[in-house]
Tab-separated table of C-alpha atoms in Angstrom:
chain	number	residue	atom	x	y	z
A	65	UNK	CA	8.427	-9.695	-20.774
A	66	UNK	CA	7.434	-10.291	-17.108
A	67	UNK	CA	4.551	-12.832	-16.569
A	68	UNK	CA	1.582	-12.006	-14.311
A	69	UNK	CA	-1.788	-13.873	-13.522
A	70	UNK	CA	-5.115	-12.523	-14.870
A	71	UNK	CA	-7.422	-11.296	-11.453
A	72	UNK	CA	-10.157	-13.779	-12.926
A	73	UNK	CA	-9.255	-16.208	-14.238
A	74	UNK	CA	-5.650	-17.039	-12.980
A	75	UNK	CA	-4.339	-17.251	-17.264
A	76	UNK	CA	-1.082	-16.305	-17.725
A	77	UNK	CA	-1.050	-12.676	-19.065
A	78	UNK	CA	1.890	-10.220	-19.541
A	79	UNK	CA	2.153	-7.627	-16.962
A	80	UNK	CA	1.559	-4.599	-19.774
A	81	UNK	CA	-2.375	-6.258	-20.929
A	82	UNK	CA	-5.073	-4.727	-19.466
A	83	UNK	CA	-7.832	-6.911	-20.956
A	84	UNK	CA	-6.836	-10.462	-20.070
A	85	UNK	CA	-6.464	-12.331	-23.635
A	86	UNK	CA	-8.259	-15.588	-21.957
A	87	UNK	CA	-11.178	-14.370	-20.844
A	88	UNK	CA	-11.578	-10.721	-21.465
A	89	UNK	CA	-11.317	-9.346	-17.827
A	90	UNK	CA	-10.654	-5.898	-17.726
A	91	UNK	CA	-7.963	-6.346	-15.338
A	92	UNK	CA	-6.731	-2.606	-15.431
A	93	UNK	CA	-10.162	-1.860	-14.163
A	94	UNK	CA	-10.275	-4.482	-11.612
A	95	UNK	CA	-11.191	-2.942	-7.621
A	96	UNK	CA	-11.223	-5.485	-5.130
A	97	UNK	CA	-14.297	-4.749	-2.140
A	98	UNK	CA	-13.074	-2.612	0.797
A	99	UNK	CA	-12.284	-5.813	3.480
A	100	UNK	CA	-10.039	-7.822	1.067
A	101	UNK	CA	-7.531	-9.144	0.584
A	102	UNK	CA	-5.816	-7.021	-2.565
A	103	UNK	CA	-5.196	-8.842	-6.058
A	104	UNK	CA	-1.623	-10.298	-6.199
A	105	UNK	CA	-1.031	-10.719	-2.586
A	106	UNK	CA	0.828	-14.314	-1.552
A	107	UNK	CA	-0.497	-16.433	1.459
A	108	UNK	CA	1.256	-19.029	3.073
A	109	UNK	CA	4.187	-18.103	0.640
A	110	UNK	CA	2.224	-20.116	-1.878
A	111	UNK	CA	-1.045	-18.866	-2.637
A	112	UNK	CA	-1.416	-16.324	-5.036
A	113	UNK	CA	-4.711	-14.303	-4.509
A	114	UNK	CA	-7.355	-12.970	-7.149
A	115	UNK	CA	-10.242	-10.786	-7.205
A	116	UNK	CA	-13.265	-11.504	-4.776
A	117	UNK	CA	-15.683	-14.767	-5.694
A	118	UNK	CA	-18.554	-14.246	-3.066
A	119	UNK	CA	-18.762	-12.509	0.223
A	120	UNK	CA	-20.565	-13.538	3.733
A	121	UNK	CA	-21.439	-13.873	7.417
A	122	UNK	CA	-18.247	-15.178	8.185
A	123	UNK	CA	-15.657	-15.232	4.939
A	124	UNK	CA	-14.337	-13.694	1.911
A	125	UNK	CA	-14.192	-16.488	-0.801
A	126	UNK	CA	-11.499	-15.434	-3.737
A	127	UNK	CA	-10.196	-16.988	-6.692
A	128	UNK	CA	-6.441	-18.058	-6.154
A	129	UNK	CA	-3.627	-19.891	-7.962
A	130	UNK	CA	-1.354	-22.379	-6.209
A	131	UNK	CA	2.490	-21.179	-7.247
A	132	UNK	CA	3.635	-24.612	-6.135
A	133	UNK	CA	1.202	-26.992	-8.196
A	134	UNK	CA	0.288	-24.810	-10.957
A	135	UNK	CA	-3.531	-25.124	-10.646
A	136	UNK	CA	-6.791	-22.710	-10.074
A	137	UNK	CA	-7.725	-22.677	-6.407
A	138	UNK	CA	-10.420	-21.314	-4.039
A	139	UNK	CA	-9.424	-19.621	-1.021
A	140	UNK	CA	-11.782	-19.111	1.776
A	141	UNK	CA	-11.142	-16.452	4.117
A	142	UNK	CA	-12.534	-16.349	7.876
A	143	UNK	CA	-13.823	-13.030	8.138
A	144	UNK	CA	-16.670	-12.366	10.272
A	145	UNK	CA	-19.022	-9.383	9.582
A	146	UNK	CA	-19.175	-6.606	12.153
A	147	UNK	CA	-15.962	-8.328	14.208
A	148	UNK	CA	-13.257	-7.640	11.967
A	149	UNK	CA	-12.054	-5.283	9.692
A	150	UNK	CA	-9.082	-4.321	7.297
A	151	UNK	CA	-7.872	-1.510	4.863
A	152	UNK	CA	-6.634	-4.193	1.758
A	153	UNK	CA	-4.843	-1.400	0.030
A	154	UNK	CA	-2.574	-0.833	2.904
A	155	UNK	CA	-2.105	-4.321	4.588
A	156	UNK	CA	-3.045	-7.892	4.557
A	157	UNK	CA	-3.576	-8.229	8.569
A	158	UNK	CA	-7.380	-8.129	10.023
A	159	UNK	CA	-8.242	-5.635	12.796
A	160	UNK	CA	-10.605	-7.447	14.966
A	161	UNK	CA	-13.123	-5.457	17.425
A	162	UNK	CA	-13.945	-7.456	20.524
A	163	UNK	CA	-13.326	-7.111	24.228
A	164	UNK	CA	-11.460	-9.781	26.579
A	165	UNK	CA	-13.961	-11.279	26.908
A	166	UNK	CA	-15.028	-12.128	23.429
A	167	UNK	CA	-11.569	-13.185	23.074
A	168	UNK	CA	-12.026	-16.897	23.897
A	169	UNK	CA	-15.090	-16.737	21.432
A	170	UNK	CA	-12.982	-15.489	18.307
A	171	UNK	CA	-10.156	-18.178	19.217
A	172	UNK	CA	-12.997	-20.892	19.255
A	173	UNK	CA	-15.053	-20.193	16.252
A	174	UNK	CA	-11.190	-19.808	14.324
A	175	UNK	CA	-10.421	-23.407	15.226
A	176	UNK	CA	-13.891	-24.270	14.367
A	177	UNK	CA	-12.916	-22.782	11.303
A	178	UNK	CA	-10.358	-25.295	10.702
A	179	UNK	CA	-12.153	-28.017	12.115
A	180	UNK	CA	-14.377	-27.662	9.156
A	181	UNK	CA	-11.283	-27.919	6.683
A	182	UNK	CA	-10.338	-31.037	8.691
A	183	UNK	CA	-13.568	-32.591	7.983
A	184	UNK	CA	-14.252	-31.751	4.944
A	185	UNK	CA	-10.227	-32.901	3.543
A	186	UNK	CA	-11.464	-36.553	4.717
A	187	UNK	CA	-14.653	-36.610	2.916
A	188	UNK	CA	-13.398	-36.068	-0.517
A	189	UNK	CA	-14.234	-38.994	-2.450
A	190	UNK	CA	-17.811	-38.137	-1.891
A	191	UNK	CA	-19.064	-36.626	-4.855
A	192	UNK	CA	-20.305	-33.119	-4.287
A	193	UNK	CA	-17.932	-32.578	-1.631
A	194	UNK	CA	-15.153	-29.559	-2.543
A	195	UNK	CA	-11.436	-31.181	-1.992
A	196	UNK	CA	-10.018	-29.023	0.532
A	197	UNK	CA	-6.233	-28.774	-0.405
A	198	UNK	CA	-4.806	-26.821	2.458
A	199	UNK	CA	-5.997	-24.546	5.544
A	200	UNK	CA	-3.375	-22.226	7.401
A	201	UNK	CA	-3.943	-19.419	9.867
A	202	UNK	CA	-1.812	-16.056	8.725
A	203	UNK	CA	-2.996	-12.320	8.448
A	204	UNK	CA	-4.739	-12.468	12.423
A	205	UNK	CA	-7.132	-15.098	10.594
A	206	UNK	CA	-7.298	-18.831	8.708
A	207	UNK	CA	-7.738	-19.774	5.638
A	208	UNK	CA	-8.969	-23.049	3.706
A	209	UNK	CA	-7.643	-23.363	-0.186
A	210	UNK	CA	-10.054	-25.708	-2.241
A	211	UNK	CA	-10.182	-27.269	-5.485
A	212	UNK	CA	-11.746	-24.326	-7.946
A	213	UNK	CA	-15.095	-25.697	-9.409
């Protein structure tokens, strides 16, 4: 029997259950929104993705499980309305829309991006603070994986 990870809740399931046996998720039923990321796709070679937690301005926020430690994750996607775009069924990479000149802009606000991860990693022992666990650029974009609260 061939182990996969519920959409939802990241619970071990076997890869013939539809309903996950954890926490009822139809997962046979599960669509992921047009822009992301699809279900069971790996970033970073470590990061196994899940279905869509919230959506914004300027990221995709999805439920994820770390293949390395074993643990429930949040992974934070930058992915700025109206300046990028991507088909999740057929690939992971983002198609962004801006001229030349804009160019400089998108490279800025994605280190900004990271910037935040790098700030927010050193503030962790205040309480109410999200530990950020990793951040990574991949897929034309970054990413920040965070402790799942």
């Amino acid at each position: 029997m061939e182990i996969y990870r519920c959409v939802n809740c990241m619970g071990e399931i076997a890869k013939e259950e539809k309903v996950c046996h954890h926490c009822g998720y139809d997962t046979a039923g599960h669509v992921q929104p047009v822009n992301a990321l699809r279900a069971e796709t790996i970033l970073n070679g470590r990061y196994l993705v899940g279905r869509v937690l919230g959506q914004g301005g300027f990221g995709i926020t999805y439920v994820g499980y770390d293949l390395t430690l074993g643990i429930k994750v949040a992974i934070k996607e930058y992915f700025p309305g109206g300046f990028a775009g991507r088909d999740g069924q057929l690939s992971s990479s983002l198609q962004w829309s801006f001229t030349n000149s804009e160019r400089q802009n998108w490279n800025d606000s994605l280190d900004n991006f990271l910037s935040e991860a790098r700030k927010m990693a050193k503030l962790e022992e205040i309480p109410g603070i999200v530990r950020v666990r990793d951040c990574f650029k991949e897929n034309q974009t970054a990413y920040i994986v965070m402790d799942y609260a």
